[in-house]
PDB file of C-alpha atoms in Angstrom:
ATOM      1  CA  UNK A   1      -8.649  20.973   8.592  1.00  0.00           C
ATOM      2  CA  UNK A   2      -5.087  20.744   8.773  1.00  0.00           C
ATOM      3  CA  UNK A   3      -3.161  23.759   9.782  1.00  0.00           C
ATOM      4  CA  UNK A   4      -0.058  25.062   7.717  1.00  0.00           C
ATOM      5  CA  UNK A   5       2.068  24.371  10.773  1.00  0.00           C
ATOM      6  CA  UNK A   6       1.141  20.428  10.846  1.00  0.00           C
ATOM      7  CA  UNK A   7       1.714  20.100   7.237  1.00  0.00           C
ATOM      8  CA  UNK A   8       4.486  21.888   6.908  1.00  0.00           C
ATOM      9  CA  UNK A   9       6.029  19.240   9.843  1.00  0.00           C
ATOM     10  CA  UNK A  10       4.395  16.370   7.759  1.00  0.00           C
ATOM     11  CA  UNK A  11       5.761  17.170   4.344  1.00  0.00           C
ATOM     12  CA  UNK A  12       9.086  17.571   6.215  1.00  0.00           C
ATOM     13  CA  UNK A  13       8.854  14.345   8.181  1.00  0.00           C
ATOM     14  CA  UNK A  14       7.885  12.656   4.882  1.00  0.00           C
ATOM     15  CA  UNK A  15      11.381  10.749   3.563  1.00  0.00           C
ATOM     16  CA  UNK A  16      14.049   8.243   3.547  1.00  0.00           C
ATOM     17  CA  UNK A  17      16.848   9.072   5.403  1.00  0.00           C
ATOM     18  CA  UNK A  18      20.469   7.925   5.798  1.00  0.00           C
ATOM     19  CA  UNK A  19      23.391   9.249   8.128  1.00  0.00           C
ATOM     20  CA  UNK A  20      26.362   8.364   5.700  1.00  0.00           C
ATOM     21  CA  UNK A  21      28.389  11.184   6.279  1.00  0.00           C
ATOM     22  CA  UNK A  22      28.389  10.954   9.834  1.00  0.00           C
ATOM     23  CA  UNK A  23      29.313   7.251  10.192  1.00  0.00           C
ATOM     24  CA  UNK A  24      32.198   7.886   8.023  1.00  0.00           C
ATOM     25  CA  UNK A  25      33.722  10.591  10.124  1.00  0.00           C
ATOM     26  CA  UNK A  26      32.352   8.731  13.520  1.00  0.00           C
ATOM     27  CA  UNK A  27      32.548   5.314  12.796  1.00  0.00           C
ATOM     28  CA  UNK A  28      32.683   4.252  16.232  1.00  0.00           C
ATOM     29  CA  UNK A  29      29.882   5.818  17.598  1.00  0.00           C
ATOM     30  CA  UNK A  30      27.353   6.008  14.548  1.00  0.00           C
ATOM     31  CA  UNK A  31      26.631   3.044  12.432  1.00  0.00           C
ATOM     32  CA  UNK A  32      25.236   4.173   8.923  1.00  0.00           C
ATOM     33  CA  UNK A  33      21.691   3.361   9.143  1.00  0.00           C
ATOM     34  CA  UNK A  34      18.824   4.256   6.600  1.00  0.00           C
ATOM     35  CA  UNK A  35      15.562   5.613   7.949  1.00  0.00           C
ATOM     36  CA  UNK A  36      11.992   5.689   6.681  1.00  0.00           C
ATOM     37  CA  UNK A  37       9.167   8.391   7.939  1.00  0.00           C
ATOM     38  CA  UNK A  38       6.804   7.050   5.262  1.00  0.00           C
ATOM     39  CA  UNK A  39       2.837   8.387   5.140  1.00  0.00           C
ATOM     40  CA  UNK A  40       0.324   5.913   5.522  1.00  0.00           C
ATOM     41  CA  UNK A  41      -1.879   6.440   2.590  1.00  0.00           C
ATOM     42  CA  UNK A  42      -5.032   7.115   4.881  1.00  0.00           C
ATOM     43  CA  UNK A  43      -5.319   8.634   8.254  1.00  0.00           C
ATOM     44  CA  UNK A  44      -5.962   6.924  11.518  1.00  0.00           C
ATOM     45  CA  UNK A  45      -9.299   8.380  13.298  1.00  0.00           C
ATOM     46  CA  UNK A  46      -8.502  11.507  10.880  1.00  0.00           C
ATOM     47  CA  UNK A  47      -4.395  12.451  11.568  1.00  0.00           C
ATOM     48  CA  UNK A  48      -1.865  12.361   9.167  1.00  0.00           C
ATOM     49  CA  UNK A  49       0.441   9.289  10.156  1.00  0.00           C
ATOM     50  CA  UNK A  50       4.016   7.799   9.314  1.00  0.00           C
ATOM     51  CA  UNK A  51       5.345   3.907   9.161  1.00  0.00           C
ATOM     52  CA  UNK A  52       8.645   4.359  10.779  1.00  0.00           C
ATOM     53  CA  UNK A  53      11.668   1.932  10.703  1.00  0.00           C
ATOM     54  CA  UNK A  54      15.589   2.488  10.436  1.00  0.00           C
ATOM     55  CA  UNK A  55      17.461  -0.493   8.824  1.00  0.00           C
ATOM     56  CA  UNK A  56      22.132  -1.129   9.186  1.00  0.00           C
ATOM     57  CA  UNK A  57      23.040  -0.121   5.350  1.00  0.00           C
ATOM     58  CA  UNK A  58      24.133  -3.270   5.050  1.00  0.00           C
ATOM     59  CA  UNK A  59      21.286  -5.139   6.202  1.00  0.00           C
ATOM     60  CA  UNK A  60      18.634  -2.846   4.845  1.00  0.00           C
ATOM     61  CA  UNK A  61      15.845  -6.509   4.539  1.00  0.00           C
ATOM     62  CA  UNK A  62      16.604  -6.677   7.954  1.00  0.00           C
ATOM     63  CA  UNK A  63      14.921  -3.789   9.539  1.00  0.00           C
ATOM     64  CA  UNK A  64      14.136  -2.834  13.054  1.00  0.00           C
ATOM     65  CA  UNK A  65      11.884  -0.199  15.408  1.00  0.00           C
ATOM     66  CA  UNK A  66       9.324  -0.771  13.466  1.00  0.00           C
ATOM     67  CA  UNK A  67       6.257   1.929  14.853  1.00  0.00           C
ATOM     68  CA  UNK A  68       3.715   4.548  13.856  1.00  0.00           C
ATOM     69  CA  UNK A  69       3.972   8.226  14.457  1.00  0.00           C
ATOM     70  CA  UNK A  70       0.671  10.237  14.411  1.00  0.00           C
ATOM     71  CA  UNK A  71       0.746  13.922  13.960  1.00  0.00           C
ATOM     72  CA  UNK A  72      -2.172  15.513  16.198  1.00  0.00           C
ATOM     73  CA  UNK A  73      -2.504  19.276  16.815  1.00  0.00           C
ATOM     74  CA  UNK A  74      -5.186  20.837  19.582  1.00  0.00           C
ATOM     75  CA  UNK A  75      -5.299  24.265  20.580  1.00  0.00           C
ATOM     76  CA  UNK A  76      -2.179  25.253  17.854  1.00  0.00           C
ATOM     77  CA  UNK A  77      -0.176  22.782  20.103  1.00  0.00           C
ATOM     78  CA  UNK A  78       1.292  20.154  17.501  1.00  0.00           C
ATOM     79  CA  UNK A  79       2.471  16.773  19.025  1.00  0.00           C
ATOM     80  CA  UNK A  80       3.762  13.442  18.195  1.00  0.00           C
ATOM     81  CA  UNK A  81       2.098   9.834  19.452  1.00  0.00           C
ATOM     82  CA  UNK A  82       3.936   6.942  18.842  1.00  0.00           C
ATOM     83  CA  UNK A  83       2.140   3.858  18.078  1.00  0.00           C
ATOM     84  CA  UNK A  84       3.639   0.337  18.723  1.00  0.00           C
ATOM     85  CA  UNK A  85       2.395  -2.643  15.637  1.00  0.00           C
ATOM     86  CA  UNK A  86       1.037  -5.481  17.663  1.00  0.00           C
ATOM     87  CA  UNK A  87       3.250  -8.085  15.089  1.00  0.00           C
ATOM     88  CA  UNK A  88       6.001  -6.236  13.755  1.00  0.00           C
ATOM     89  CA  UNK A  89       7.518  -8.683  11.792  1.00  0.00           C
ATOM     90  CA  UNK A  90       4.726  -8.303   9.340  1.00  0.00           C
ATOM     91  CA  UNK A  91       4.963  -4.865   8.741  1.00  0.00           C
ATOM     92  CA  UNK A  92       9.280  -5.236   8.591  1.00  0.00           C
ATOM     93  CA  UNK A  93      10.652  -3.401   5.380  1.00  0.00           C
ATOM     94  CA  UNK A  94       7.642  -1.554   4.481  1.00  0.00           C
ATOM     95  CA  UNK A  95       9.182   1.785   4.348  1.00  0.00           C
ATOM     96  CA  UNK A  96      10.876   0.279   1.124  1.00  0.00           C
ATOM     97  CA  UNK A  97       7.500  -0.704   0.208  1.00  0.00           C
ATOM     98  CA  UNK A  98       5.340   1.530   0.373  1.00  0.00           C
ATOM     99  CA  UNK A  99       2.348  -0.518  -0.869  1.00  0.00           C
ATOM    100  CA  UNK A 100       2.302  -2.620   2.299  1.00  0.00           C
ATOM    101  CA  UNK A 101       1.115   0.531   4.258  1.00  0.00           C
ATOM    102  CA  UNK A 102      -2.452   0.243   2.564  1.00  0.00           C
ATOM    103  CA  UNK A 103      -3.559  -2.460   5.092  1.00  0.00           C
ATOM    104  CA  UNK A 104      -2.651  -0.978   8.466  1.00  0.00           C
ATOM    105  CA  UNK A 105      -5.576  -0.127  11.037  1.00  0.00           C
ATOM    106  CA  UNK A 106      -5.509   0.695  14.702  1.00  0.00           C
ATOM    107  CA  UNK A 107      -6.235  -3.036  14.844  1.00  0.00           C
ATOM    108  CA  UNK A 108      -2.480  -3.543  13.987  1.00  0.00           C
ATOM    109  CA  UNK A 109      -1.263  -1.132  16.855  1.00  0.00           C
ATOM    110  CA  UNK A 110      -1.298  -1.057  20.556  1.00  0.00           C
ATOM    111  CA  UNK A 111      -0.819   2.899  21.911  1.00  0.00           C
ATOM    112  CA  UNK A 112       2.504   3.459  24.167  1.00  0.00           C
ATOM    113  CA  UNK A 113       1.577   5.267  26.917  1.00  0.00           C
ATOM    114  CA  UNK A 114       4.192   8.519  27.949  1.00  0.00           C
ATOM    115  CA  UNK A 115       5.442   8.153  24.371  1.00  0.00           C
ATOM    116  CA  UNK A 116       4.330  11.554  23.157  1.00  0.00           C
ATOM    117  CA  UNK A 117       6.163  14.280  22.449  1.00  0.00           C
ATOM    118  CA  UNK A 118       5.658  17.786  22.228  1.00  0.00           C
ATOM    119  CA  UNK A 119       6.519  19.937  19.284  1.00  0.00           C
ATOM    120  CA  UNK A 120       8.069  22.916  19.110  1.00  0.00           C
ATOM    121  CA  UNK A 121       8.956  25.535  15.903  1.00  0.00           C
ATOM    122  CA  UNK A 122      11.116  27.848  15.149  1.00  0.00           C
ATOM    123  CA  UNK A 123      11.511  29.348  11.305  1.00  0.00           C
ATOM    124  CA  UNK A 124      13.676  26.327   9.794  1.00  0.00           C
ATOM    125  CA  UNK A 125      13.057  23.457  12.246  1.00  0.00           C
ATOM    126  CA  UNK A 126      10.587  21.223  14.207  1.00  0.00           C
ATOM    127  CA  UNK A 127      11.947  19.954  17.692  1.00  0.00           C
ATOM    128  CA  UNK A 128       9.837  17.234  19.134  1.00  0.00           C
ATOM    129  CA  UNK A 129      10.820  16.418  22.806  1.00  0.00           C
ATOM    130  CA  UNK A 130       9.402  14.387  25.271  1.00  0.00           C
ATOM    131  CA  UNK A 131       6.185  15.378  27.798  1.00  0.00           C
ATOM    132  CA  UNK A 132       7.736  16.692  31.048  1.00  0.00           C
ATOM    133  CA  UNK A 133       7.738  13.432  33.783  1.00  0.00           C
ATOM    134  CA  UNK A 134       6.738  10.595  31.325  1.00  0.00           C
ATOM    135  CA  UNK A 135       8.411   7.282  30.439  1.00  0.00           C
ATOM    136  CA  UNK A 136       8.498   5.528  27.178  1.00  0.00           C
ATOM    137  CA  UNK A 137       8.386   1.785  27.463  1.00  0.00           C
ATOM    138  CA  UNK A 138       7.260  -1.279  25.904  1.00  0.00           C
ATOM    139  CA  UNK A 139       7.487  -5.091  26.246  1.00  0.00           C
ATOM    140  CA  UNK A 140      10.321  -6.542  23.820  1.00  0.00           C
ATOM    141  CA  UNK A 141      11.171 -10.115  24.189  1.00  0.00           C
ATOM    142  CA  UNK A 142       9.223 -10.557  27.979  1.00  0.00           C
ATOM    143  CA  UNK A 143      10.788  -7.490  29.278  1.00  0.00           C
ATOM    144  CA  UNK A 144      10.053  -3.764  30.130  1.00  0.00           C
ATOM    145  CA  UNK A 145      12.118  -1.486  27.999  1.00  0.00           C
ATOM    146  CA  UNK A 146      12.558   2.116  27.500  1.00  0.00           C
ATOM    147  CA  UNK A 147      13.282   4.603  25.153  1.00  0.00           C
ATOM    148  CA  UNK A 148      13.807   8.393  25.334  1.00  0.00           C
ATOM    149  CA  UNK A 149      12.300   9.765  22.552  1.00  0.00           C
ATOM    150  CA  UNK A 150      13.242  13.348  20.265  1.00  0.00           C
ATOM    151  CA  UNK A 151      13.726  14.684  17.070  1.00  0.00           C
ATOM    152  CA  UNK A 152      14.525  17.954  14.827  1.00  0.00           C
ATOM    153  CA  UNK A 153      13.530  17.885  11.839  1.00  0.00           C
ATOM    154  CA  UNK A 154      13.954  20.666   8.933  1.00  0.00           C
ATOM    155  CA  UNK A 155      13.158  19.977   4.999  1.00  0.00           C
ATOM    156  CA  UNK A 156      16.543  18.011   4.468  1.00  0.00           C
ATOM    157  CA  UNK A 157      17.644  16.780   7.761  1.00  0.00           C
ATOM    158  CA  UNK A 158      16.487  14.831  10.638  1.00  0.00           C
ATOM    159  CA  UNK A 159      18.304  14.175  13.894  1.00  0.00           C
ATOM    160  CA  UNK A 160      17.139  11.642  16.254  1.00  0.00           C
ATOM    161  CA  UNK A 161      17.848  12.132  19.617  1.00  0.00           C
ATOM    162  CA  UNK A 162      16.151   8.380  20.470  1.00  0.00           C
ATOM    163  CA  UNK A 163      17.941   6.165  22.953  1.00  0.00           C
ATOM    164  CA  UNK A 164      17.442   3.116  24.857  1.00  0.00           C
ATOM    165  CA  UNK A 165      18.082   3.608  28.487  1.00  0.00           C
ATOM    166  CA  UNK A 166      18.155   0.853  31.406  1.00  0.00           C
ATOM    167  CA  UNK A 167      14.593   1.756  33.613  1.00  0.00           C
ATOM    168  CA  UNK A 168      16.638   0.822  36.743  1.00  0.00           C
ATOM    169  CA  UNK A 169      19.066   2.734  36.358  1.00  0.00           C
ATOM    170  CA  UNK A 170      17.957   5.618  33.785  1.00  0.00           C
ATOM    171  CA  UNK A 171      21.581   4.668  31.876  1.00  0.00           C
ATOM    172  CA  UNK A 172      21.612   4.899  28.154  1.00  0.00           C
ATOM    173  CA  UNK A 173      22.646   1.702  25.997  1.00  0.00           C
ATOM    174  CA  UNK A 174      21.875   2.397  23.065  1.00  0.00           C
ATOM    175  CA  UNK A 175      21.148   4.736  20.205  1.00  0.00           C
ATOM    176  CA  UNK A 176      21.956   8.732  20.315  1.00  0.00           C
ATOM    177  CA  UNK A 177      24.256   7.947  23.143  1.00  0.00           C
ATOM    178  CA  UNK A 178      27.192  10.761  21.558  1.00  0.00           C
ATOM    179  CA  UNK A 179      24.607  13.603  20.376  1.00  0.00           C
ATOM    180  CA  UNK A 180      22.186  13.137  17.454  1.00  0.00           C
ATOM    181  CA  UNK A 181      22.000  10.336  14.347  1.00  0.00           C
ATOM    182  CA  UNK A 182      21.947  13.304  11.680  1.00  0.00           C
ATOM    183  CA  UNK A 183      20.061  11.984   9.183  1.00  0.00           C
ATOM    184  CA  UNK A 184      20.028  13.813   5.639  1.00  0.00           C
ATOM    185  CA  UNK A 185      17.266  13.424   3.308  1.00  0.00           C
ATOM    186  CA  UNK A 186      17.747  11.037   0.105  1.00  0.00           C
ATOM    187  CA  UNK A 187      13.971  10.741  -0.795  1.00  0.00           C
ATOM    188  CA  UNK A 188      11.259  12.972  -0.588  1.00  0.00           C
ATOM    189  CA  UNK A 189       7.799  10.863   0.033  1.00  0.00           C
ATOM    190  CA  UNK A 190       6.086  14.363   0.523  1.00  0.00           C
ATOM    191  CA  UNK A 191       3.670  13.495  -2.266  1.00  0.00           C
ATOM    192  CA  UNK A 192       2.375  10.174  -0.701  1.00  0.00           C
ATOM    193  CA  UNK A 193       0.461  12.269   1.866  1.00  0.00           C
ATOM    194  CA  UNK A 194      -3.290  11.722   1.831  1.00  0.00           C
ATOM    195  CA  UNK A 195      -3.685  15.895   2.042  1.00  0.00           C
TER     196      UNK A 195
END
């Protein structure tokens, strides 16, 4: 059973997001992206979990970071495990299309070790951050990359904290590289959840 803590993050996490307001004022630093945390419409080996992608506004067919976040909670400790799709391509623009999320399995997915993160509460957020002395990486185009991970996440906003970083070096090069993307919600996919 599903605590009031981990739905209350879930039915949060659950939207479309888009970070117009801050592109316009930062335009340098922020592109204006749109963002999906869309529920699957069935759990994966019993956890509530969320198709993930962020698409340019003008480009939204062309979306990107495509991945699966699974809420698990274990001894009232809630955490996030990120999930990479073994094909991503097929899966591109499904958080426009919700319908497509019907056929994903863990057959689809290959787990990303280090890429957990560890949630934290207090009475009108969620803050995920990353496991203390883990790395995030993956294999994109024949090459190690790697990510820091993070999020806060209240019932109309979402700030990433996610950015690319050189694993030589430990240099960011992309992504939340000036603070947070500060996402605010636009749609509410709280009633997709298979609770």
């Amino acid at each position: 059973m599903d605590s009031s803590a981990l739905l209350t993050l879930a039915r949060w996490l659950a939207g479309e997001y888009e970070n117009r307001d801050q592109a316009i004022a930062d335009p340098i630093w922020f592109v204006n992206l749109r963002m999906w945390y869309r529920p699957l419409p069935h759990r994966l080996d019993g956890n509530l979990a969320f198709f993930a992608e962020q698409a340019n506004i003008l480009q939204l067919e062309n979306a990107y970071r495509q991945r699966i976040a699974v809420l698990h909670e274990a001894d009232s400790q809630l955490s996030v495990q990120y999930w990479a799709f073994r094909y991503p391509e097929q899966f591109r623009g499904a958080g426009r299309d919700g319908d497509r999320l019907a056929s994903i399995t863990l057959d689809d997915l290959e787990p990303l070790p280090g890429c957990r993160l560890i949630v934290t509460s207090t009475a009108t957020t969620y803050r995920a951050e990353p496991e203390p002395d883990t790395q995030c990486c993956f294999q994109y185009d024949g090459a190690t990359r790697q990510v820091v991970l993070g999020f806060e996440v209240s019932n109309t906003q979402f700030l990433s904290f996610d950015k690319g970083v050189d694993p030589e070096t430990g240099r960011g090069i992309w992504g939340a590289l000036m603070g947070p993307y500060r996402f605010t919600k636009c749609r509410d996919f709280a009633s997709e959840l298979p609770i």
